[in-house]
Amino acid sequence: MALGNHRPYYHICTFALFQKALRHQTINLYSVTKILSGYSNLTQRLVTAIIGAAAIIAGVAYGEWTYFAVFFVICFFSLLEFYKLAGLDGLIPLKTLGTFSGITLFALSFFIERNTISPRYYLLFFPLASLVYLVKLYKKTERKPFTNIAFTFLGIFYIAVPFALLNHAAFENGYYNYEIILGALLILWASDTGAYFAGTLFGKHKLFERISPKKSWEGFWGGAALAIAMTYGISLYFQSLTIVNWLIVSFLIIIGGTFGDLVESLLKRSIEIKDSGDSLPGHGGFLDRFDGLFISAPFIAAYLEIF
């Protein structure tokens, strides 16, 4: 019998399997933490950065499907981490539905930008996300259901939308080009690295003490200097953008990445925690590592599309 005659049943089964996998994860992503726990924070940070960067660079550079797999995983665990943090603050967002809606949006964006499916399939996302309202109608014991609804949507908007916009930057007329994505990541990492070491060695003047007491102007300028140096090197090898456009993208990443870090610090400060998680030794969690992308990605996608 044709699958088309059983589409509702098929989607229910798909969601049920997703929910089961979410509840009973068999892969322990935190095992590396135990191995590195005996080393200094700097050692943990360097080892995690080398392994993580190598995996991401290889995935992005190898091809569109490995790129998709890498960012699907990052998007998935970033969403899980966000909803876990919301739960620590006494909120009850719909973790499963929010995560499923977010990665669905990312996947739809990928296949649409790849010209595999029509842009009209974006419309599938909206009824899926609207199920949040219906589910909350039957949660009788919740005191603030609309606050929980708002945080469910915030996770999607804060995390999944920027990742979906990365797909727009990764494809041009349906063809995958790794240069912009890889270049943006290298610039972001250079900015983070420069800010970390410059702030650690020379940091005296607070950048935004109310939100993040450890961040300094010295760290900001150190990150900006290393990011600009990386941008120049990238422009020599990646010809998808002119040097001027690369510098503008670099500026958007430096500013957007800094504000992304501060926004995530604001989230953690409101919950009174130091790190968003412990899955990435020396770095904290997925939100700690990729917070710069959440703010800079929309600006990069908008700039590349309009200009």
PDB file of C-alpha atoms in Angstrom:
ATOM      1  CA  MET A   1       0.000   0.000   0.000  1.00  0.00           C
ATOM      2  CA  ALA A   2       1.357   3.438  -0.887  1.00  0.00           C
ATOM      3  CA  LEU A   3       2.995   5.543   1.793  1.00  0.00           C
ATOM      4  CA  GLY A   4       0.946   8.530   0.683  1.00  0.00           C
ATOM      5  CA  ASN A   5      -2.198   6.869   2.074  1.00  0.00           C
ATOM      6  CA  HIS A   6      -0.632   6.720   5.521  1.00  0.00           C
ATOM      7  CA  ARG A   7       1.119  10.085   5.816  1.00  0.00           C
ATOM      8  CA  PRO A   8      -0.478  11.066   9.174  1.00  0.00           C
ATOM      9  CA  TYR A   9       0.468   7.684  10.678  1.00  0.00           C
ATOM     10  CA  TYR A  10       3.963   7.965   9.180  1.00  0.00           C
ATOM     11  CA  HIS A  11       4.579  11.393  10.727  1.00  0.00           C
ATOM     12  CA  ILE A  12       3.247  10.273  14.119  1.00  0.00           C
ATOM     13  CA  CYS A  13       5.620   7.293  14.077  1.00  0.00           C
ATOM     14  CA  THR A  14       8.534   9.498  13.025  1.00  0.00           C
ATOM     15  CA  PHE A  15       7.897  11.915  15.875  1.00  0.00           C
ATOM     16  CA  ALA A  16       7.448   9.039  18.352  1.00  0.00           C
ATOM     17  CA  LEU A  17      10.789   7.535  17.340  1.00  0.00           C
ATOM     18  CA  PHE A  18      12.436  10.938  17.646  1.00  0.00           C
ATOM     19  CA  GLN A  19      10.976  11.396  21.134  1.00  0.00           C
ATOM     20  CA  LYS A  20      12.147   7.941  22.188  1.00  0.00           C
ATOM     21  CA  ALA A  21      15.676   8.640  20.941  1.00  0.00           C
ATOM     22  CA  LEU A  22      15.642  11.942  22.776  1.00  0.00           C
ATOM     23  CA  ARG A  23      14.714  10.281  26.065  1.00  0.00           C
ATOM     24  CA  HIS A  24      16.977   7.261  25.766  1.00  0.00           C
ATOM     25  CA  GLN A  25      20.225   8.489  24.225  1.00  0.00           C
ATOM     26  CA  THR A  26      22.700   5.645  24.061  1.00  0.00           C
ATOM     27  CA  ILE A  27      25.665   7.718  22.939  1.00  0.00           C
ATOM     28  CA  ASN A  28      27.423   9.426  25.830  1.00  0.00           C
ATOM     29  CA  LEU A  29      28.827  12.675  24.485  1.00  0.00           C
ATOM     30  CA  TYR A  30      30.332  13.484  27.840  1.00  0.00           C
ATOM     31  CA  SER A  31      32.840  10.614  28.059  1.00  0.00           C
ATOM     32  CA  VAL A  32      35.634  12.875  26.792  1.00  0.00           C
ATOM     33  CA  THR A  33      35.008  15.121  29.798  1.00  0.00           C
ATOM     34  CA  LYS A  34      35.956  12.309  32.165  1.00  0.00           C
ATOM     35  CA  ILE A  35      39.167  11.604  30.264  1.00  0.00           C
ATOM     36  CA  LEU A  36      40.276  15.251  30.289  1.00  0.00           C
ATOM     37  CA  SER A  37      39.040  16.128  33.781  1.00  0.00           C
ATOM     38  CA  GLY A  38      42.494  15.591  35.298  1.00  0.00           C
ATOM     39  CA  TYR A  39      44.152  18.164  33.042  1.00  0.00           C
ATOM     40  CA  SER A  40      44.253  21.957  33.312  1.00  0.00           C
ATOM     41  CA  ASN A  41      41.488  24.062  31.808  1.00  0.00           C
ATOM     42  CA  LEU A  42      43.841  25.354  29.108  1.00  0.00           C
ATOM     43  CA  THR A  43      44.844  21.813  28.127  1.00  0.00           C
ATOM     44  CA  GLN A  44      41.201  20.761  27.986  1.00  0.00           C
ATOM     45  CA  ARG A  45      40.394  23.825  25.916  1.00  0.00           C
ATOM     46  CA  LEU A  46      43.193  23.173  23.412  1.00  0.00           C
ATOM     47  CA  VAL A  47      42.477  19.448  23.004  1.00  0.00           C
ATOM     48  CA  THR A  48      38.747  20.018  22.547  1.00  0.00           C
ATOM     49  CA  ALA A  49      39.374  22.877  20.112  1.00  0.00           C
ATOM     50  CA  ILE A  50      41.779  20.828  17.981  1.00  0.00           C
ATOM     51  CA  ILE A  51      39.514  17.777  17.800  1.00  0.00           C
ATOM     52  CA  GLY A  52      36.331  19.797  17.307  1.00  0.00           C
ATOM     53  CA  ALA A  53      37.806  22.172  14.734  1.00  0.00           C
ATOM     54  CA  ALA A  54      39.317  19.300  12.745  1.00  0.00           C
ATOM     55  CA  ALA A  55      35.977  17.468  12.644  1.00  0.00           C
ATOM     56  CA  ILE A  56      34.021  20.572  11.636  1.00  0.00           C
ATOM     57  CA  ILE A  57      36.548  21.713   9.018  1.00  0.00           C
ATOM     58  CA  ALA A  58      36.644  18.242   7.479  1.00  0.00           C
ATOM     59  CA  GLY A  59      32.859  18.020   7.469  1.00  0.00           C
ATOM     60  CA  VAL A  60      32.347  21.442   5.903  1.00  0.00           C
ATOM     61  CA  ALA A  61      35.110  21.042   3.308  1.00  0.00           C
ATOM     62  CA  TYR A  62      34.333  17.457   2.273  1.00  0.00           C
ATOM     63  CA  GLY A  63      30.886  18.090   0.860  1.00  0.00           C
ATOM     64  CA  GLU A  64      27.316  19.177   1.358  1.00  0.00           C
ATOM     65  CA  TRP A  65      26.136  16.033   3.142  1.00  0.00           C
ATOM     66  CA  THR A  66      28.919  16.038   5.721  1.00  0.00           C
ATOM     67  CA  TYR A  67      28.301  19.775   6.192  1.00  0.00           C
ATOM     68  CA  PHE A  68      24.631  18.985   6.784  1.00  0.00           C
ATOM     69  CA  ALA A  69      25.481  16.227   9.277  1.00  0.00           C
ATOM     70  CA  VAL A  70      27.877  18.433  11.252  1.00  0.00           C
ATOM     71  CA  PHE A  71      25.484  21.339  11.666  1.00  0.00           C
ATOM     72  CA  PHE A  72      22.467  19.103  12.189  1.00  0.00           C
ATOM     73  CA  VAL A  73      24.248  17.602  15.206  1.00  0.00           C
ATOM     74  CA  ILE A  74      25.341  21.014  16.510  1.00  0.00           C
ATOM     75  CA  CYS A  75      21.840  22.446  16.078  1.00  0.00           C
ATOM     76  CA  PHE A  76      20.273  19.405  17.756  1.00  0.00           C
ATOM     77  CA  PHE A  77      22.441  19.496  20.878  1.00  0.00           C
ATOM     78  CA  SER A  78      22.332  23.294  21.112  1.00  0.00           C
ATOM     79  CA  LEU A  79      18.534  23.128  21.232  1.00  0.00           C
ATOM     80  CA  LEU A  80      18.609  20.387  23.862  1.00  0.00           C
ATOM     81  CA  GLU A  81      21.013  22.437  25.944  1.00  0.00           C
ATOM     82  CA  PHE A  82      18.873  25.572  25.697  1.00  0.00           C
ATOM     83  CA  TYR A  83      15.727  23.796  26.853  1.00  0.00           C
ATOM     84  CA  LYS A  84      17.665  22.143  29.675  1.00  0.00           C
ATOM     85  CA  LEU A  85      18.792  25.580  30.870  1.00  0.00           C
ATOM     86  CA  ALA A  86      15.224  26.863  30.695  1.00  0.00           C
ATOM     87  CA  GLY A  87      14.197  23.943  32.887  1.00  0.00           C
ATOM     88  CA  LEU A  88      16.831  24.894  35.470  1.00  0.00           C
ATOM     89  CA  ASP A  89      15.105  28.269  35.782  1.00  0.00           C
ATOM     90  CA  GLY A  90      11.802  26.615  36.662  1.00  0.00           C
ATOM     91  CA  LEU A  91      10.342  26.853  33.164  1.00  0.00           C
ATOM     92  CA  ILE A  92       8.661  23.979  31.343  1.00  0.00           C
ATOM     93  CA  PRO A  93       9.240  24.449  27.593  1.00  0.00           C
ATOM     94  CA  LEU A  94       8.275  21.662  25.210  1.00  0.00           C
ATOM     95  CA  LYS A  95      11.781  20.268  24.787  1.00  0.00           C
ATOM     96  CA  THR A  96      10.918  17.449  22.404  1.00  0.00           C
ATOM     97  CA  LEU A  97       8.597  19.419  20.138  1.00  0.00           C
ATOM     98  CA  GLY A  98      10.832  22.500  20.210  1.00  0.00           C
ATOM     99  CA  THR A  99      13.915  20.481  19.293  1.00  0.00           C
ATOM    100  CA  PHE A 100      12.069  18.548  16.595  1.00  0.00           C
ATOM    101  CA  SER A 101      10.655  21.774  15.112  1.00  0.00           C
ATOM    102  CA  GLY A 102      14.085  23.416  15.159  1.00  0.00           C
ATOM    103  CA  ILE A 103      15.953  20.648  13.377  1.00  0.00           C
ATOM    104  CA  THR A 104      13.045  20.312  10.929  1.00  0.00           C
ATOM    105  CA  LEU A 105      13.458  23.994  10.043  1.00  0.00           C
ATOM    106  CA  PHE A 106      17.196  23.470   9.567  1.00  0.00           C
ATOM    107  CA  ALA A 107      16.619  20.413   7.356  1.00  0.00           C
ATOM    108  CA  LEU A 108      13.936  22.166   5.283  1.00  0.00           C
ATOM    109  CA  SER A 109      16.268  25.113   4.747  1.00  0.00           C
ATOM    110  CA  PHE A 110      19.059  22.798   3.593  1.00  0.00           C
ATOM    111  CA  PHE A 111      16.942  20.962   1.020  1.00  0.00           C
ATOM    112  CA  ILE A 112      15.312  24.176  -0.208  1.00  0.00           C
ATOM    113  CA  GLU A 113      18.640  25.982  -0.666  1.00  0.00           C
ATOM    114  CA  ARG A 114      19.954  22.853  -2.393  1.00  0.00           C
ATOM    115  CA  ASN A 115      16.995  23.087  -4.830  1.00  0.00           C
ATOM    116  CA  THR A 116      15.892  19.595  -3.831  1.00  0.00           C
ATOM    117  CA  ILE A 117      12.434  20.816  -2.819  1.00  0.00           C
ATOM    118  CA  SER A 118      10.394  23.942  -3.473  1.00  0.00           C
ATOM    119  CA  PRO A 119      10.458  26.906  -1.050  1.00  0.00           C
ATOM    120  CA  ARG A 120       6.750  26.296  -0.469  1.00  0.00           C
ATOM    121  CA  TYR A 121       7.768  23.414   1.809  1.00  0.00           C
ATOM    122  CA  TYR A 122       8.741  26.031   4.381  1.00  0.00           C
ATOM    123  CA  LEU A 123       5.008  26.095   5.069  1.00  0.00           C
ATOM    124  CA  LEU A 124       5.317  22.663   6.705  1.00  0.00           C
ATOM    125  CA  PHE A 125       7.236  24.216   9.574  1.00  0.00           C
ATOM    126  CA  PHE A 126       4.432  26.497  10.737  1.00  0.00           C
ATOM    127  CA  PRO A 127       1.719  23.925  11.506  1.00  0.00           C
ATOM    128  CA  LEU A 128       4.380  21.797  13.197  1.00  0.00           C
ATOM    129  CA  ALA A 129       5.473  24.673  15.425  1.00  0.00           C
ATOM    130  CA  SER A 130       1.846  25.615  16.092  1.00  0.00           C
ATOM    131  CA  LEU A 131       1.357  22.282  17.832  1.00  0.00           C
ATOM    132  CA  VAL A 132       3.053  23.940  20.818  1.00  0.00           C
ATOM    133  CA  TYR A 133      -0.185  25.825  21.551  1.00  0.00           C
ATOM    134  CA  LEU A 134      -2.311  22.707  21.291  1.00  0.00           C
ATOM    135  CA  VAL A 135      -0.085  20.640  23.570  1.00  0.00           C
ATOM    136  CA  LYS A 136      -0.052  23.334  26.244  1.00  0.00           C
ATOM    137  CA  LEU A 137      -3.872  23.386  26.267  1.00  0.00           C
ATOM    138  CA  TYR A 138      -3.789  19.965  27.908  1.00  0.00           C
ATOM    139  CA  LYS A 139      -1.145  20.787  30.521  1.00  0.00           C
ATOM    140  CA  LYS A 140      -3.551  21.474  33.383  1.00  0.00           C
ATOM    141  CA  THR A 141      -1.026  21.950  36.180  1.00  0.00           C
ATOM    142  CA  GLU A 142       1.150  24.662  34.606  1.00  0.00           C
ATOM    143  CA  ARG A 143       0.958  28.079  36.218  1.00  0.00           C
ATOM    144  CA  LYS A 144       2.383  30.092  33.302  1.00  0.00           C
ATOM    145  CA  PRO A 145       1.746  28.170  30.075  1.00  0.00           C
ATOM    146  CA  PHE A 146       2.362  31.127  27.768  1.00  0.00           C
ATOM    147  CA  THR A 147       5.756  31.786  29.345  1.00  0.00           C
ATOM    148  CA  ASN A 148       6.665  28.180  28.561  1.00  0.00           C
ATOM    149  CA  ILE A 149       5.267  28.559  25.034  1.00  0.00           C
ATOM    150  CA  ALA A 150       7.385  31.694  24.574  1.00  0.00           C
ATOM    151  CA  PHE A 151      10.564  29.904  25.661  1.00  0.00           C
ATOM    152  CA  THR A 152       9.799  26.986  23.365  1.00  0.00           C
ATOM    153  CA  PHE A 153       9.663  29.390  20.412  1.00  0.00           C
ATOM    154  CA  LEU A 154      12.673  31.338  21.697  1.00  0.00           C
ATOM    155  CA  GLY A 155      14.818  28.216  21.417  1.00  0.00           C
ATOM    156  CA  ILE A 156      13.795  27.820  17.781  1.00  0.00           C
ATOM    157  CA  PHE A 157      14.337  31.482  16.941  1.00  0.00           C
ATOM    158  CA  TYR A 158      17.581  31.844  18.910  1.00  0.00           C
ATOM    159  CA  ILE A 159      19.250  28.656  17.642  1.00  0.00           C
ATOM    160  CA  ALA A 160      17.514  26.976  14.692  1.00  0.00           C
ATOM    161  CA  VAL A 161      16.867  30.122  12.635  1.00  0.00           C
ATOM    162  CA  PRO A 162      20.566  31.181  12.558  1.00  0.00           C
ATOM    163  CA  PHE A 163      21.603  27.651  11.578  1.00  0.00           C
ATOM    164  CA  ALA A 164      18.964  27.638   8.843  1.00  0.00           C
ATOM    165  CA  LEU A 165      20.368  30.935   7.559  1.00  0.00           C
ATOM    166  CA  LEU A 166      23.813  29.345   7.327  1.00  0.00           C
ATOM    167  CA  ASN A 167      22.364  27.117   4.612  1.00  0.00           C
ATOM    168  CA  HIS A 168      21.500  30.243   2.644  1.00  0.00           C
ATOM    169  CA  ALA A 169      25.155  31.302   2.804  1.00  0.00           C
ATOM    170  CA  ALA A 170      26.385  27.799   1.944  1.00  0.00           C
ATOM    171  CA  PHE A 171      24.471  27.466  -1.328  1.00  0.00           C
ATOM    172  CA  GLU A 172      24.323  29.609  -4.443  1.00  0.00           C
ATOM    173  CA  ASN A 173      21.791  28.646  -7.101  1.00  0.00           C
ATOM    174  CA  GLY A 174      21.558  25.190  -5.573  1.00  0.00           C
ATOM    175  CA  TYR A 175      25.312  24.525  -5.576  1.00  0.00           C
ATOM    176  CA  TYR A 176      27.233  24.019  -2.350  1.00  0.00           C
ATOM    177  CA  ASN A 177      30.251  26.237  -1.714  1.00  0.00           C
ATOM    178  CA  TYR A 178      32.126  25.567   1.505  1.00  0.00           C
ATOM    179  CA  GLU A 179      34.327  28.672   1.334  1.00  0.00           C
ATOM    180  CA  ILE A 180      31.983  31.182   2.978  1.00  0.00           C
ATOM    181  CA  ILE A 181      30.954  28.848   5.803  1.00  0.00           C
ATOM    182  CA  LEU A 182      34.495  27.675   6.493  1.00  0.00           C
ATOM    183  CA  GLY A 183      35.869  31.192   6.206  1.00  0.00           C
ATOM    184  CA  ALA A 184      33.268  32.541   8.636  1.00  0.00           C
ATOM    185  CA  LEU A 185      34.042  29.775  11.130  1.00  0.00           C
ATOM    186  CA  LEU A 186      37.795  30.394  10.938  1.00  0.00           C
ATOM    187  CA  ILE A 187      37.274  34.119  11.500  1.00  0.00           C
ATOM    188  CA  LEU A 188      34.951  33.451  14.441  1.00  0.00           C
ATOM    189  CA  TRP A 189      37.409  31.013  16.015  1.00  0.00           C
ATOM    190  CA  ALA A 190      40.274  33.457  15.504  1.00  0.00           C
ATOM    191  CA  SER A 191      38.237  36.168  17.209  1.00  0.00           C
ATOM    192  CA  ASP A 192      37.400  33.888  20.146  1.00  0.00           C
ATOM    193  CA  THR A 193      41.003  32.705  20.487  1.00  0.00           C
ATOM    194  CA  GLY A 194      42.485  36.190  20.312  1.00  0.00           C
ATOM    195  CA  ALA A 195      39.943  37.489  22.816  1.00  0.00           C
ATOM    196  CA  TYR A 196      40.651  34.633  25.238  1.00  0.00           C
ATOM    197  CA  PHE A 197      44.430  35.039  25.309  1.00  0.00           C
ATOM    198  CA  ALA A 198      44.486  38.851  25.116  1.00  0.00           C
ATOM    199  CA  GLY A 199      41.867  39.059  27.850  1.00  0.00           C
ATOM    200  CA  THR A 200      43.715  36.553  30.041  1.00  0.00           C
ATOM    201  CA  LEU A 201      47.091  38.263  29.653  1.00  0.00           C
ATOM    202  CA  PHE A 202      46.188  41.952  29.436  1.00  0.00           C
ATOM    203  CA  GLY A 203      42.536  42.317  30.451  1.00  0.00           C
ATOM    204  CA  LYS A 204      41.970  45.314  32.755  1.00  0.00           C
ATOM    205  CA  HIS A 205      39.135  47.430  31.372  1.00  0.00           C
ATOM    206  CA  LYS A 206      35.748  45.741  31.613  1.00  0.00           C
ATOM    207  CA  LEU A 207      33.748  45.433  28.406  1.00  0.00           C
ATOM    208  CA  PHE A 208      30.299  44.801  29.921  1.00  0.00           C
ATOM    209  CA  GLU A 209      30.808  44.133  33.625  1.00  0.00           C
ATOM    210  CA  ARG A 210      27.114  43.919  34.507  1.00  0.00           C
ATOM    211  CA  ILE A 211      26.642  40.927  32.197  1.00  0.00           C
ATOM    212  CA  SER A 212      30.091  39.345  31.930  1.00  0.00           C
ATOM    213  CA  PRO A 213      32.661  40.545  34.507  1.00  0.00           C
ATOM    214  CA  LYS A 214      35.578  38.655  32.923  1.00  0.00           C
ATOM    215  CA  LYS A 215      35.282  40.139  29.429  1.00  0.00           C
ATOM    216  CA  SER A 216      37.539  43.096  28.717  1.00  0.00           C
ATOM    217  CA  TRP A 217      38.203  45.660  26.020  1.00  0.00           C
ATOM    218  CA  GLU A 218      41.735  44.291  25.702  1.00  0.00           C
ATOM    219  CA  GLY A 219      40.231  40.887  24.925  1.00  0.00           C
ATOM    220  CA  PHE A 220      37.870  42.418  22.379  1.00  0.00           C
ATOM    221  CA  TRP A 221      40.654  44.207  20.505  1.00  0.00           C
ATOM    222  CA  GLY A 222      42.916  41.162  20.679  1.00  0.00           C
ATOM    223  CA  GLY A 223      40.151  39.065  19.156  1.00  0.00           C
ATOM    224  CA  ALA A 224      39.488  41.683  16.482  1.00  0.00           C
ATOM    225  CA  ALA A 225      43.184  41.850  15.530  1.00  0.00           C
ATOM    226  CA  LEU A 226      43.530  38.077  15.138  1.00  0.00           C
ATOM    227  CA  ALA A 227      40.223  37.885  13.248  1.00  0.00           C
ATOM    228  CA  ILE A 228      41.353  40.545  10.758  1.00  0.00           C
ATOM    229  CA  ALA A 229      44.677  38.755  10.267  1.00  0.00           C
ATOM    230  CA  MET A 230      42.782  35.522   9.624  1.00  0.00           C
ATOM    231  CA  THR A 231      40.488  37.363   7.203  1.00  0.00           C
ATOM    232  CA  TYR A 232      43.426  38.547   5.130  1.00  0.00           C
ATOM    233  CA  GLY A 233      44.829  35.015   4.958  1.00  0.00           C
ATOM    234  CA  ILE A 234      41.445  33.590   3.982  1.00  0.00           C
ATOM    235  CA  SER A 235      40.978  36.158   1.218  1.00  0.00           C
ATOM    236  CA  LEU A 236      44.176  34.911  -0.444  1.00  0.00           C
ATOM    237  CA  TYR A 237      42.781  31.392  -0.859  1.00  0.00           C
ATOM    238  CA  PHE A 238      38.978  31.696  -0.845  1.00  0.00           C
ATOM    239  CA  GLN A 239      37.923  33.679  -3.907  1.00  0.00           C
ATOM    240  CA  SER A 240      34.151  33.483  -3.399  1.00  0.00           C
ATOM    241  CA  LEU A 241      34.240  37.001  -1.911  1.00  0.00           C
ATOM    242  CA  THR A 242      36.446  40.008  -2.561  1.00  0.00           C
ATOM    243  CA  ILE A 243      38.803  41.202   0.152  1.00  0.00           C
ATOM    244  CA  VAL A 244      36.394  44.071   0.897  1.00  0.00           C
ATOM    245  CA  ASN A 245      33.467  41.700   1.351  1.00  0.00           C
ATOM    246  CA  TRP A 246      35.559  39.387   3.508  1.00  0.00           C
ATOM    247  CA  LEU A 247      36.484  42.340   5.721  1.00  0.00           C
ATOM    248  CA  ILE A 248      32.825  43.324   6.057  1.00  0.00           C
ATOM    249  CA  VAL A 249      31.911  39.739   6.933  1.00  0.00           C
ATOM    250  CA  SER A 250      34.766  39.781   9.440  1.00  0.00           C
ATOM    251  CA  PHE A 251      33.405  42.978  10.996  1.00  0.00           C
ATOM    252  CA  LEU A 252      29.947  41.399  11.300  1.00  0.00           C
ATOM    253  CA  ILE A 253      31.465  38.328  12.951  1.00  0.00           C
ATOM    254  CA  ILE A 254      33.589  40.333  15.401  1.00  0.00           C
ATOM    255  CA  ILE A 255      30.655  42.500  16.501  1.00  0.00           C
ATOM    256  CA  GLY A 256      27.987  39.811  16.216  1.00  0.00           C
ATOM    257  CA  GLY A 257      30.167  37.233  17.928  1.00  0.00           C
ATOM    258  CA  THR A 258      30.856  39.575  20.839  1.00  0.00           C
ATOM    259  CA  PHE A 259      27.179  40.368  21.315  1.00  0.00           C
ATOM    260  CA  GLY A 260      26.331  36.691  20.890  1.00  0.00           C
ATOM    261  CA  ASP A 261      28.691  35.893  23.741  1.00  0.00           C
ATOM    262  CA  LEU A 262      27.128  38.611  25.894  1.00  0.00           C
ATOM    263  CA  VAL A 263      23.575  37.471  25.136  1.00  0.00           C
ATOM    264  CA  GLU A 264      24.446  33.920  26.150  1.00  0.00           C
ATOM    265  CA  SER A 265      26.128  35.275  29.295  1.00  0.00           C
ATOM    266  CA  LEU A 266      22.898  37.132  30.060  1.00  0.00           C
ATOM    267  CA  LEU A 267      20.990  33.855  29.729  1.00  0.00           C
ATOM    268  CA  LYS A 268      23.402  32.029  32.062  1.00  0.00           C
ATOM    269  CA  ARG A 269      23.448  34.915  34.531  1.00  0.00           C
ATOM    270  CA  SER A 270      19.655  34.884  34.772  1.00  0.00           C
ATOM    271  CA  ILE A 271      19.824  31.181  35.674  1.00  0.00           C
ATOM    272  CA  GLU A 272      22.919  31.694  37.882  1.00  0.00           C
ATOM    273  CA  ILE A 273      25.187  29.139  36.208  1.00  0.00           C
ATOM    274  CA  LYS A 274      28.746  29.422  34.887  1.00  0.00           C
ATOM    275  CA  ASP A 275      28.578  27.225  31.763  1.00  0.00           C
ATOM    276  CA  SER A 276      25.684  26.111  29.584  1.00  0.00           C
ATOM    277  CA  GLY A 277      26.916  22.516  29.860  1.00  0.00           C
ATOM    278  CA  ASP A 278      29.982  20.317  30.216  1.00  0.00           C
ATOM    279  CA  SER A 279      29.932  18.423  26.926  1.00  0.00           C
ATOM    280  CA  LEU A 280      32.915  20.342  25.496  1.00  0.00           C
ATOM    281  CA  PRO A 281      35.785  20.234  28.047  1.00  0.00           C
ATOM    282  CA  GLY A 282      37.436  23.604  28.539  1.00  0.00           C
ATOM    283  CA  HIS A 283      34.672  25.368  26.639  1.00  0.00           C
ATOM    284  CA  GLY A 284      31.521  24.463  28.553  1.00  0.00           C
ATOM    285  CA  GLY A 285      28.571  23.460  26.413  1.00  0.00           C
ATOM    286  CA  PHE A 286      27.404  23.836  22.832  1.00  0.00           C
ATOM    287  CA  LEU A 287      25.846  27.238  23.543  1.00  0.00           C
ATOM    288  CA  ASP A 288      29.125  28.456  25.046  1.00  0.00           C
ATOM    289  CA  ARG A 289      31.030  27.401  21.939  1.00  0.00           C
ATOM    290  CA  PHE A 290      28.633  28.510  19.195  1.00  0.00           C
ATOM    291  CA  ASP A 291      26.953  31.552  20.761  1.00  0.00           C
ATOM    292  CA  GLY A 292      28.794  33.869  18.379  1.00  0.00           C
ATOM    293  CA  LEU A 293      27.122  32.199  15.396  1.00  0.00           C
ATOM    294  CA  PHE A 294      23.623  32.765  16.764  1.00  0.00           C
ATOM    295  CA  ILE A 295      23.905  36.540  16.403  1.00  0.00           C
ATOM    296  CA  SER A 296      26.382  36.893  13.522  1.00  0.00           C
ATOM    297  CA  ALA A 297      24.780  34.358  11.123  1.00  0.00           C
ATOM    298  CA  PRO A 298      21.611  36.429  10.449  1.00  0.00           C
ATOM    299  CA  PHE A 299      23.695  39.526   9.677  1.00  0.00           C
ATOM    300  CA  ILE A 300      26.052  37.598   7.388  1.00  0.00           C
ATOM    301  CA  ALA A 301      23.168  35.989   5.489  1.00  0.00           C
ATOM    302  CA  ALA A 302      21.374  39.335   5.121  1.00  0.00           C
ATOM    303  CA  TYR A 303      24.517  41.120   3.919  1.00  0.00           C
ATOM    304  CA  LEU A 304      25.421  38.454   1.361  1.00  0.00           C
ATOM    305  CA  GLU A 305      21.866  38.372   0.011  1.00  0.00           C
ATOM    306  CA  ILE A 306      21.279  42.130  -0.213  1.00  0.00           C
ATOM    307  CA  PHE A 307      24.736  43.362  -1.195  1.00  0.00           C
TER     308      PHE A 307
END
